Amino acid sequence: MTTTIVLNPQLLSLLLTITFFHLFSSTAAIGINYGMVADNLRSPADVANFIITKTIFDSVKIFDTNPTVLQAFANTNITMTVTVPNGEIPNLSNGGAAAWVNTNIRPFHPQTKIKYISVGNEVLLLNDPTHISGLVPAMRALTDALRQAGPQFQDIKVTTAHALNMFEGVTVPSLARFRVDHAKTFFEPLLLYLRETKSPFMINPYPYFELNVMQNNVDFAVFRKTRGVFDRNTRKMYSNAFDVLLDKTYSAMLAVGFGDVDIVIGETGWPSLGDPGNVAATIDNAASFNGHLIRKIVSGIGTRLMPNRKFDASIFALFNENQKPGPLAEKNWGLFQPDFTPVYVSGALRDGPPPNLSNPDFTVVPRVPRGRGKGRGRIQPVQPQPNPVPIQTAPAVTNVKKFCVPKPGVPDDQLQRNLDLACSQGADCGPIQPGAACADPATVTSRAKYAMNSFFRIKGVDGACDFTGTGQITTVDPSYGNCRYP
């Protein structure tokens, strides 16, 4: 007698998810960013033991060359990415590279497996002309210093991490291009160096920070099933924002002749808690984004323009960090609390429960729109198939432009702190420098107002206007004269 067993589709999906995560628990090609801006973290030795014995991570990225951290990962199979602070870029390009290698690399490698050195972090976003112009010379000088240090250092690749403010305004993946003010002078020399040294192009693709350019479609950003978006130029359908950002990067590289350079993901993630009004930073959204992300990376399925391409990727971040400045969300990017307790189920624990993946296949196959010309050059939503999966409602979209300004009565010392924070965390503060369009009046109130709004625009979420309760959102444009607020 033959017995037929029929599995419920939901049960089958759960079993496949569990099987997937246990299959990859010891070999997942995914890493973690280990930030330390907190006063309650365990010792680096304890952290290293936790990562090695309890998690799926096989690489760790740090934002300096902390010797205690590097020593903690010696004689393990964990590979490391270390970072040269932005302020060290001029020193490297002016003869200091050999000394930097002797101090920060030679004592540790190869006992600690340093795979990448990131020279600076997001230099275009921080917009220091000295760092931008000196970056490629610093990278070349560092590569030469590693070669001169001996053959045991030849396997270390030198790169630099980029925020995604590097594109022109177009949102279509296939038509993305590097910013015209930097394409020839910055990106082409950089990519040429990376090709010559067989080093990767490192990016920090955060859908969370792109919500303002994707109509606040949180579900699309965190891999939930939606109708998807359609690129009419390639007739490719996109089921998630992460693939859009990777394919924009690839298209921009291809357009300047460097599509053969590898891409690695230095940072990506999602915060689990934000200030009141920040509807994006929630545990459910963070669990959905990082759970799907881990599955995607270890599966090696690639993207629509890079099918079956495998990426080195590091999630941001290992821990919630209670001393980070800025909005509450900045303190809550961690997969784990400092005592190693999971903030939510992400699939990062070796023997932990699998995440709840609402979109386990990363496929959306709606009907492809027909026709040419009309709408070309824009990502187009498409109509769902019959019997579509229910779509969770995204936050309401408004076309009213928002600005971030100080609340009335904020004292100058607090405004100065807001100004310093915004300019150090990615705001474009060039327009308030002496002689620039927004330099006058040269008061802390005027300068802080511009910097706070720039920070708010770059972050793209309402919570970025908190500034410890001293900022407020307005729809009144504060621009004046030749000073135009973004």
Coordinates of C-alpha atoms in Angstrom, one line a residue:
M1 CA 0.0 0.0 0.0
T2 CA 1.3 3.4 -0.9
T3 CA 1.0 6.3 1.6
T4 CA 0.9 9.8 0.3
I5 CA 1.9 12.6 2.7
V6 CA 0.7 16.0 1.9
L7 CA 2.5 18.9 3.7
N8 CA 0.8 22.1 4.4
P9 CA 2.5 24.8 2.3
Q10 CA 3.2 27.0 5.4
L11 CA 4.8 23.9 7.2
L12 CA 6.8 23.1 4.2
S13 CA 8.2 26.7 4.1
L14 CA 9.1 26.5 7.7
L15 CA 10.9 23.2 7.3
L16 CA 12.8 24.6 4.3
T17 CA 13.8 27.7 6.3
I18 CA 15.0 25.6 9.3
T19 CA 17.0 23.3 7.0
F20 CA 18.5 26.2 5.2
F21 CA 19.8 28.0 8.2
H22 CA 21.2 24.8 9.8
L23 CA 22.9 23.8 6.6
F24 CA 24.7 27.2 6.4
S25 CA 25.3 27.7 10.2
S26 CA 28.9 26.7 10.1
T27 CA 29.9 28.0 6.6
A28 CA 27.9 31.2 6.1
A29 CA 30.0 33.7 4.2
I30 CA 28.7 36.7 6.2
G31 CA 30.3 38.9 8.7
I32 CA 29.5 41.4 11.4
N33 CA 30.5 45.0 12.3
Y34 CA 31.9 45.1 15.8
G35 CA 31.4 48.7 17.1
M36 CA 32.5 49.7 20.6
V37 CA 30.8 53.0 21.2
A38 CA 29.3 51.8 24.5
D39 CA 30.2 51.6 28.2
N40 CA 28.7 48.2 28.9
L41 CA 30.4 45.8 26.5
R42 CA 32.1 42.5 27.4
S43 CA 35.8 42.1 26.9
P44 CA 37.1 41.6 23.3
A45 CA 38.2 38.1 24.3
D46 CA 34.6 37.3 25.5
V47 CA 33.2 38.8 22.3
A48 CA 35.6 36.8 20.1
N49 CA 34.6 33.6 21.9
F50 CA 30.9 34.4 21.5
I51 CA 31.3 35.0 17.8
I52 CA 33.3 31.9 17.2
T53 CA 31.3 29.5 19.3
K54 CA 27.7 30.8 19.0
T55 CA 27.2 32.7 15.7
I56 CA 27.4 32.0 12.0
F57 CA 29.8 34.8 11.3
D58 CA 33.1 34.1 9.7
S59 CA 34.4 37.6 9.5
V60 CA 34.5 40.7 11.7
K61 CA 34.9 44.4 10.7
I62 CA 36.1 47.0 13.1
F63 CA 36.4 50.8 12.8
D64 CA 40.0 51.1 13.9
T65 CA 43.0 48.8 14.6
N66 CA 42.2 48.2 18.3
P67 CA 45.1 45.9 19.4
T68 CA 43.1 44.2 22.1
V69 CA 40.4 43.2 19.5
L70 CA 43.0 42.0 17.0
Q71 CA 44.7 39.9 19.6
A72 CA 41.4 38.4 20.7
F73 CA 40.9 37.0 17.1
A74 CA 44.4 35.6 16.7
N75 CA 44.7 32.0 15.7
T76 CA 41.1 31.7 14.8
N77 CA 39.4 31.2 11.4
I78 CA 37.8 34.6 11.6
T79 CA 39.0 37.1 9.0
M80 CA 39.2 40.8 9.9
T81 CA 38.5 44.1 8.2
V82 CA 40.3 47.0 9.9
T83 CA 39.9 50.7 9.3
V84 CA 42.2 53.6 8.9
P85 CA 40.5 56.7 10.4
N86 CA 39.7 59.4 7.9
G87 CA 42.0 61.8 9.7
E88 CA 45.0 59.5 9.0
I89 CA 44.5 59.7 5.2
P90 CA 46.9 62.7 4.7
N91 CA 49.5 61.0 6.9
L92 CA 49.5 57.9 4.7
S93 CA 49.8 59.8 1.5
N94 CA 52.6 62.0 2.9
G95 CA 55.1 59.3 3.8
G96 CA 53.5 57.7 6.9
A97 CA 52.2 54.5 5.4
A98 CA 55.2 52.3 6.3
A99 CA 55.1 53.5 10.0
W100 CA 51.3 52.8 10.0
V101 CA 51.8 49.3 8.8
N102 CA 54.6 48.6 11.3
T103 CA 52.4 49.8 14.2
N104 CA 49.0 48.5 13.2
I105 CA 49.4 45.5 10.9
R106 CA 52.8 43.8 11.4
P107 CA 52.3 42.9 15.1
F108 CA 49.1 41.0 14.3
H109 CA 49.0 39.5 10.8
P110 CA 49.0 36.6 9.9
Q111 CA 48.2 35.3 13.3
T112 CA 45.1 37.4 13.1
K113 CA 43.8 37.1 9.5
I114 CA 43.5 40.6 8.3
K115 CA 41.7 40.4 4.9
Y116 CA 40.8 44.0 4.1
I117 CA 42.1 47.4 5.2
S118 CA 39.5 50.1 4.6
V119 CA 41.2 53.5 4.2
G120 CA 38.7 55.9 5.7
N121 CA 35.0 55.5 5.8
E122 CA 32.4 57.2 3.6
V123 CA 34.7 60.1 2.7
L124 CA 32.4 61.5 0.1
L125 CA 29.5 61.7 2.5
L126 CA 31.7 63.5 5.1
N127 CA 32.9 65.8 2.3
D128 CA 36.4 66.8 3.4
P129 CA 38.2 67.9 0.3
T130 CA 41.6 66.9 1.8
H131 CA 40.4 63.4 2.5
I132 CA 38.7 63.0 -0.9
S133 CA 41.7 64.2 -2.9
G134 CA 44.2 62.2 -0.8
L135 CA 42.3 58.9 -0.7
V136 CA 43.7 57.1 -3.7
P137 CA 47.3 58.3 -3.1
A138 CA 46.9 57.0 0.5
M139 CA 45.6 53.6 -0.7
R140 CA 48.5 53.3 -3.2
A141 CA 51.0 54.3 -0.5
L142 CA 49.6 51.7 1.9
T143 CA 49.7 49.0 -0.7
D144 CA 53.4 49.8 -1.4
A145 CA 54.1 49.7 2.3
L146 CA 52.5 46.2 2.7
R147 CA 54.6 44.9 -0.2
Q148 CA 57.7 46.2 1.3
A149 CA 56.8 44.7 4.7
G150 CA 57.2 41.2 3.3
P151 CA 55.4 38.4 1.5
Q152 CA 53.2 37.5 4.4
F153 CA 51.3 40.7 3.9
Q154 CA 50.6 40.3 0.2
D155 CA 47.2 38.7 0.8
I156 CA 45.8 41.9 2.5
K157 CA 43.6 43.9 0.2
V158 CA 43.3 47.7 0.5
T159 CA 39.9 49.3 -0.2
T160 CA 37.6 52.1 1.2
A161 CA 33.9 52.1 2.1
H162 CA 31.3 54.3 0.4
A163 CA 27.9 55.6 1.4
L164 CA 25.4 55.6 -1.4
N165 CA 25.4 59.4 -1.9
M166 CA 27.7 58.7 -4.8
F167 CA 25.0 58.5 -7.5
E168 CA 23.2 61.0 -9.6
G169 CA 19.5 61.5 -8.7
V170 CA 18.1 58.7 -11.0
T171 CA 16.5 55.8 -9.1
V172 CA 16.5 53.2 -11.9
P173 CA 19.1 50.6 -11.2
S174 CA 20.3 50.1 -14.8
L175 CA 20.6 53.9 -15.4
A176 CA 22.5 54.7 -12.2
R177 CA 25.7 56.8 -12.7
F178 CA 28.3 58.2 -10.4
R179 CA 28.0 61.8 -9.5
V180 CA 29.4 64.0 -12.3
D181 CA 31.5 66.0 -9.9
H182 CA 33.4 62.9 -8.9
A183 CA 33.1 60.4 -11.7
K184 CA 36.3 61.3 -13.6
T185 CA 38.4 62.8 -10.8
F186 CA 37.6 60.3 -8.0
F187 CA 35.8 57.1 -9.0
E188 CA 37.7 56.3 -12.2
P189 CA 41.2 56.6 -10.5
L190 CA 39.9 54.6 -7.5
L191 CA 38.4 51.8 -9.6
L192 CA 41.6 51.6 -11.7
Y193 CA 43.6 51.1 -8.5
L194 CA 41.2 48.5 -7.3
R195 CA 41.4 46.6 -10.6
E196 CA 45.2 46.8 -10.6
T197 CA 45.4 45.4 -7.1
K198 CA 42.5 42.9 -7.4
S199 CA 40.8 44.6 -4.5
P200 CA 37.0 45.1 -4.1
F201 CA 34.8 48.1 -4.2
M202 CA 33.3 48.4 -0.7
I203 CA 29.8 49.9 -0.3
N204 CA 27.5 50.5 2.6
P205 CA 24.0 49.9 1.1
Y206 CA 21.4 50.8 3.7
P207 CA 17.8 50.7 2.5
Y208 CA 16.8 52.3 5.8
F209 CA 18.6 55.5 4.7
E210 CA 17.0 55.4 1.2
L211 CA 13.4 55.4 2.4
N212 CA 12.9 59.0 1.4
V213 CA 13.7 58.2 -2.2
M214 CA 11.5 55.0 -2.3
Q215 CA 8.3 56.7 -1.2
N216 CA 8.7 55.3 2.4
N217 CA 8.0 51.8 1.2
V218 CA 9.2 50.0 4.3
D219 CA 7.9 46.6 3.2
F220 CA 10.0 46.8 0.0
A221 CA 13.0 47.9 2.0
V222 CA 12.8 45.0 4.5
F223 CA 12.2 42.2 2.0
R224 CA 8.5 41.7 2.7
K225 CA 6.4 40.6 -0.3
T226 CA 5.1 43.5 -2.3
R227 CA 4.1 44.1 -5.8
G228 CA 7.7 44.8 -6.6
V229 CA 9.1 47.5 -8.8
F230 CA 10.0 47.2 -12.5
D231 CA 13.0 48.6 -14.3
R232 CA 11.7 49.3 -17.9
N233 CA 15.2 49.8 -19.2
T234 CA 16.2 46.1 -18.5
R235 CA 12.7 44.7 -18.0
K236 CA 13.9 43.3 -14.7
M237 CA 11.6 43.0 -11.7
Y238 CA 12.9 43.9 -8.2
S239 CA 11.4 42.4 -5.1
N240 CA 13.5 44.3 -2.6
A241 CA 15.5 47.5 -2.1
F242 CA 18.7 45.8 -1.3
D243 CA 19.0 44.4 -4.8
V244 CA 18.2 47.8 -6.2
L245 CA 21.1 49.4 -4.4
L246 CA 23.6 46.7 -5.4
D247 CA 22.5 46.9 -9.0
K248 CA 22.8 50.7 -9.0
T249 CA 26.4 50.3 -7.9
Y250 CA 27.1 47.7 -10.5
S251 CA 25.5 49.9 -13.3
A252 CA 27.5 52.9 -12.3
M253 CA 30.8 50.9 -12.3
L254 CA 29.9 49.4 -15.6
A255 CA 29.2 52.8 -17.1
V256 CA 32.8 53.9 -16.5
G257 CA 34.3 50.7 -17.6
F258 CA 34.9 48.8 -14.4
G259 CA 32.1 46.3 -14.1
D260 CA 34.8 43.6 -13.5
V261 CA 35.8 44.9 -10.1
D262 CA 34.3 42.9 -7.2
I263 CA 31.8 44.4 -4.9
V264 CA 31.8 43.8 -1.1
I265 CA 29.3 45.1 1.4
G266 CA 31.0 46.8 4.3
E267 CA 27.9 47.7 6.3
T268 CA 24.2 47.2 6.0
G269 CA 21.5 46.6 8.6
W270 CA 18.3 48.0 10.2
P271 CA 17.7 49.6 13.7
S272 CA 15.2 48.0 16.0
L273 CA 14.2 51.1 18.0
G274 CA 13.8 54.8 17.2
D275 CA 12.4 58.0 18.6
P276 CA 8.7 58.6 18.7
G277 CA 7.5 59.1 15.2
N278 CA 10.1 56.9 13.6
V279 CA 7.8 54.1 12.3
A280 CA 10.6 52.4 10.4
A281 CA 12.9 51.5 13.3
T282 CA 11.1 48.6 14.9
I283 CA 12.0 45.1 16.0
D284 CA 9.7 43.6 13.3
N285 CA 11.3 45.5 10.5
A286 CA 14.9 44.8 11.8
A287 CA 14.1 41.1 12.1
S288 CA 12.6 41.0 8.6
F289 CA 15.5 42.9 7.0
N290 CA 18.4 41.0 8.7
G291 CA 16.7 37.6 8.6
H292 CA 16.1 37.8 4.9
L293 CA 19.5 39.4 4.3
I294 CA 21.4 36.6 6.0
R295 CA 19.5 34.0 3.9
K296 CA 20.1 36.0 0.7
I297 CA 23.9 36.4 1.2
V298 CA 24.6 32.8 2.2
S299 CA 22.5 31.5 -0.6
G300 CA 24.7 33.2 -3.2
I301 CA 21.7 34.0 -5.4
G302 CA 23.0 37.4 -6.4
T303 CA 20.9 40.2 -7.9
R304 CA 18.9 40.8 -11.0
L305 CA 21.9 42.2 -12.9
M306 CA 24.5 40.0 -11.1
P307 CA 22.8 36.6 -10.9
N308 CA 24.6 33.9 -8.8
R309 CA 27.2 36.4 -7.7
K310 CA 28.5 35.9 -4.2
F311 CA 29.2 38.9 -2.0
D312 CA 31.3 39.3 1.2
A313 CA 28.9 41.2 3.5
S314 CA 29.0 42.5 7.0
I315 CA 25.9 43.3 9.0
F316 CA 25.8 46.5 11.1
A317 CA 26.0 45.8 14.0
L318 CA 26.9 43.2 16.6
F319 CA 25.7 45.1 19.6
N320 CA 23.4 48.0 20.6
E321 CA 25.8 50.8 21.5
N322 CA 24.5 53.1 24.2
Q323 CA 27.1 55.9 23.8
K324 CA 26.5 56.6 20.1
P325 CA 25.4 60.2 19.5
G326 CA 22.4 61.3 17.5
P327 CA 18.8 59.9 17.4
L328 CA 17.8 56.9 19.4
A329 CA 17.9 54.7 16.3
E330 CA 21.7 55.2 16.2
K331 CA 22.0 53.3 19.5
N332 CA 19.9 50.4 18.4
W333 CA 21.4 48.7 15.3
G334 CA 22.6 45.6 17.2
L335 CA 21.6 42.1 16.7
F336 CA 22.5 41.5 20.3
Q337 CA 22.5 43.3 23.6
P338 CA 25.9 43.7 25.3
D339 CA 25.3 40.6 27.4
F340 CA 24.9 38.5 24.2
T341 CA 21.1 38.3 24.5
P342 CA 19.5 38.5 21.0
V343 CA 17.5 41.7 20.4
Y344 CA 15.3 39.6 18.0
V345 CA 15.5 36.4 16.0
S346 CA 17.7 37.1 13.0
G347 CA 19.2 33.7 12.2
A348 CA 22.7 34.8 13.3
L349 CA 22.9 32.2 16.1
R350 CA 24.5 28.9 15.1
D351 CA 22.0 26.8 17.1
G352 CA 19.3 29.4 17.5
P353 CA 15.8 29.4 16.1
P354 CA 15.3 30.4 12.4
P355 CA 13.8 33.8 11.6
N356 CA 10.3 34.1 10.4
L357 CA 10.8 34.8 6.7
S358 CA 7.7 36.2 5.1
N359 CA 9.4 36.3 1.7
P360 CA 11.7 33.2 1.7
D361 CA 12.1 32.9 -2.1
F362 CA 12.9 36.6 -2.8
T363 CA 10.8 36.4 -5.9
V364 CA 8.0 38.5 -7.1
V365 CA 6.6 37.5 -10.5
P366 CA 3.8 40.0 -11.3
R367 CA 2.7 40.7 -14.8
V368 CA 5.3 42.7 -16.7
P369 CA 3.9 46.0 -18.1
R370 CA 3.9 46.2 -21.9
G371 CA 4.7 49.2 -24.0
R372 CA 7.6 51.4 -24.7
G373 CA 8.6 55.0 -24.2
K374 CA 6.1 56.1 -21.7
G375 CA 7.6 55.9 -18.2
R376 CA 11.0 54.8 -19.5
G377 CA 13.7 55.8 -17.0
R378 CA 11.6 55.4 -13.9
I379 CA 11.0 52.4 -11.7
Q380 CA 7.4 51.4 -12.2
P381 CA 5.2 49.5 -9.8
V382 CA 3.3 46.7 -11.6
Q383 CA 0.0 45.1 -11.1
P384 CA -0.1 41.9 -8.9
Q385 CA -0.9 38.5 -10.2
P386 CA -4.3 37.0 -9.5
N387 CA -4.5 35.8 -5.9
P388 CA -1.6 38.0 -4.8
V389 CA 0.0 37.6 -1.4
P390 CA -1.6 40.3 0.9
I391 CA 0.6 43.4 1.1
Q392 CA 1.2 45.1 4.4
T393 CA 0.3 48.8 4.2
A394 CA 3.3 51.1 4.2
P395 CA 3.2 54.5 6.0
A396 CA 1.2 57.1 4.2
V397 CA 3.2 59.1 1.6
T398 CA 3.1 62.8 1.5
N399 CA 4.5 65.1 -1.2
V400 CA 5.0 67.9 1.3
K401 CA 8.7 68.6 1.7
K402 CA 9.9 68.5 5.3
F403 CA 12.7 70.5 7.0
C404 CA 14.4 70.1 10.3
V405 CA 15.0 73.2 12.4
P406 CA 15.9 73.9 16.0
K407 CA 13.0 74.4 18.4
P408 CA 12.6 78.0 19.7
G409 CA 14.7 78.9 22.7
V410 CA 17.4 76.3 22.3
P411 CA 20.5 77.7 24.0
D412 CA 23.6 78.4 21.9
D413 CA 25.7 75.7 23.6
Q414 CA 23.2 73.1 22.7
L415 CA 23.0 74.4 19.1
Q416 CA 26.8 74.2 18.9
R417 CA 26.6 70.5 20.0
N418 CA 23.9 69.9 17.3
L419 CA 26.1 71.6 14.7
D420 CA 29.2 69.5 15.7
L421 CA 27.2 66.3 15.7
A422 CA 25.6 66.9 12.3
C423 CA 28.8 67.9 10.6
S424 CA 30.7 64.9 12.1
Q425 CA 28.0 62.4 11.2
G426 CA 27.5 63.1 7.5
A427 CA 25.8 66.4 7.0
D428 CA 27.0 68.6 4.1
C429 CA 28.4 71.5 6.0
G430 CA 30.2 73.1 3.1
P431 CA 27.5 75.7 2.4
I432 CA 28.0 77.2 5.9
Q433 CA 31.8 77.6 5.6
P434 CA 33.2 81.2 5.2
G435 CA 32.4 82.6 1.8
A436 CA 29.8 80.0 1.0
A437 CA 26.1 80.6 0.1
C438 CA 24.8 80.0 3.7
A439 CA 27.7 81.4 5.7
D440 CA 25.8 84.6 6.6
P441 CA 24.5 85.4 9.1
A442 CA 27.5 83.8 11.0
T443 CA 25.5 82.9 14.0
V444 CA 25.4 79.5 15.7
T445 CA 21.6 79.5 15.3
S446 CA 21.8 79.9 11.5
R447 CA 24.7 77.5 11.0
A448 CA 23.1 74.8 13.3
K449 CA 19.8 75.1 11.5
Y450 CA 21.4 74.4 8.1
A451 CA 23.5 71.5 9.5
M452 CA 20.6 69.9 11.3
N453 CA 18.5 70.0 8.2
S454 CA 21.3 68.5 6.1
F455 CA 21.7 65.7 8.5
F456 CA 18.0 65.1 8.5
R457 CA 17.9 65.0 4.7
I458 CA 20.8 62.6 4.5
K459 CA 19.4 60.2 7.0
G460 CA 15.9 60.3 5.5
V461 CA 13.8 59.5 8.6
D462 CA 11.9 61.8 10.9
G463 CA 13.7 60.5 13.9
A464 CA 16.9 62.1 12.6
C465 CA 15.5 65.5 13.6
D466 CA 15.4 64.7 17.3
F467 CA 18.8 66.1 18.4
T468 CA 18.0 65.1 22.0
G469 CA 14.6 66.8 21.9
T470 CA 15.9 70.2 20.5
G471 CA 14.9 69.7 16.8
Q472 CA 11.5 69.9 15.2
I473 CA 10.1 69.2 11.7
T474 CA 8.5 72.0 9.7
T475 CA 7.0 72.3 6.2
V476 CA 8.1 76.0 6.0
D477 CA 11.2 76.3 3.8
P478 CA 13.9 78.1 5.7
S479 CA 15.8 79.0 2.6
Y480 CA 16.8 82.7 2.1
G481 CA 18.5 84.7 -0.6
N482 CA 21.1 82.4 -2.3
C483 CA 21.0 80.0 0.6
R484 CA 18.9 77.0 -0.5
Y485 CA 18.1 74.3 2.0
P486 CA 18.1 70.8 0.6

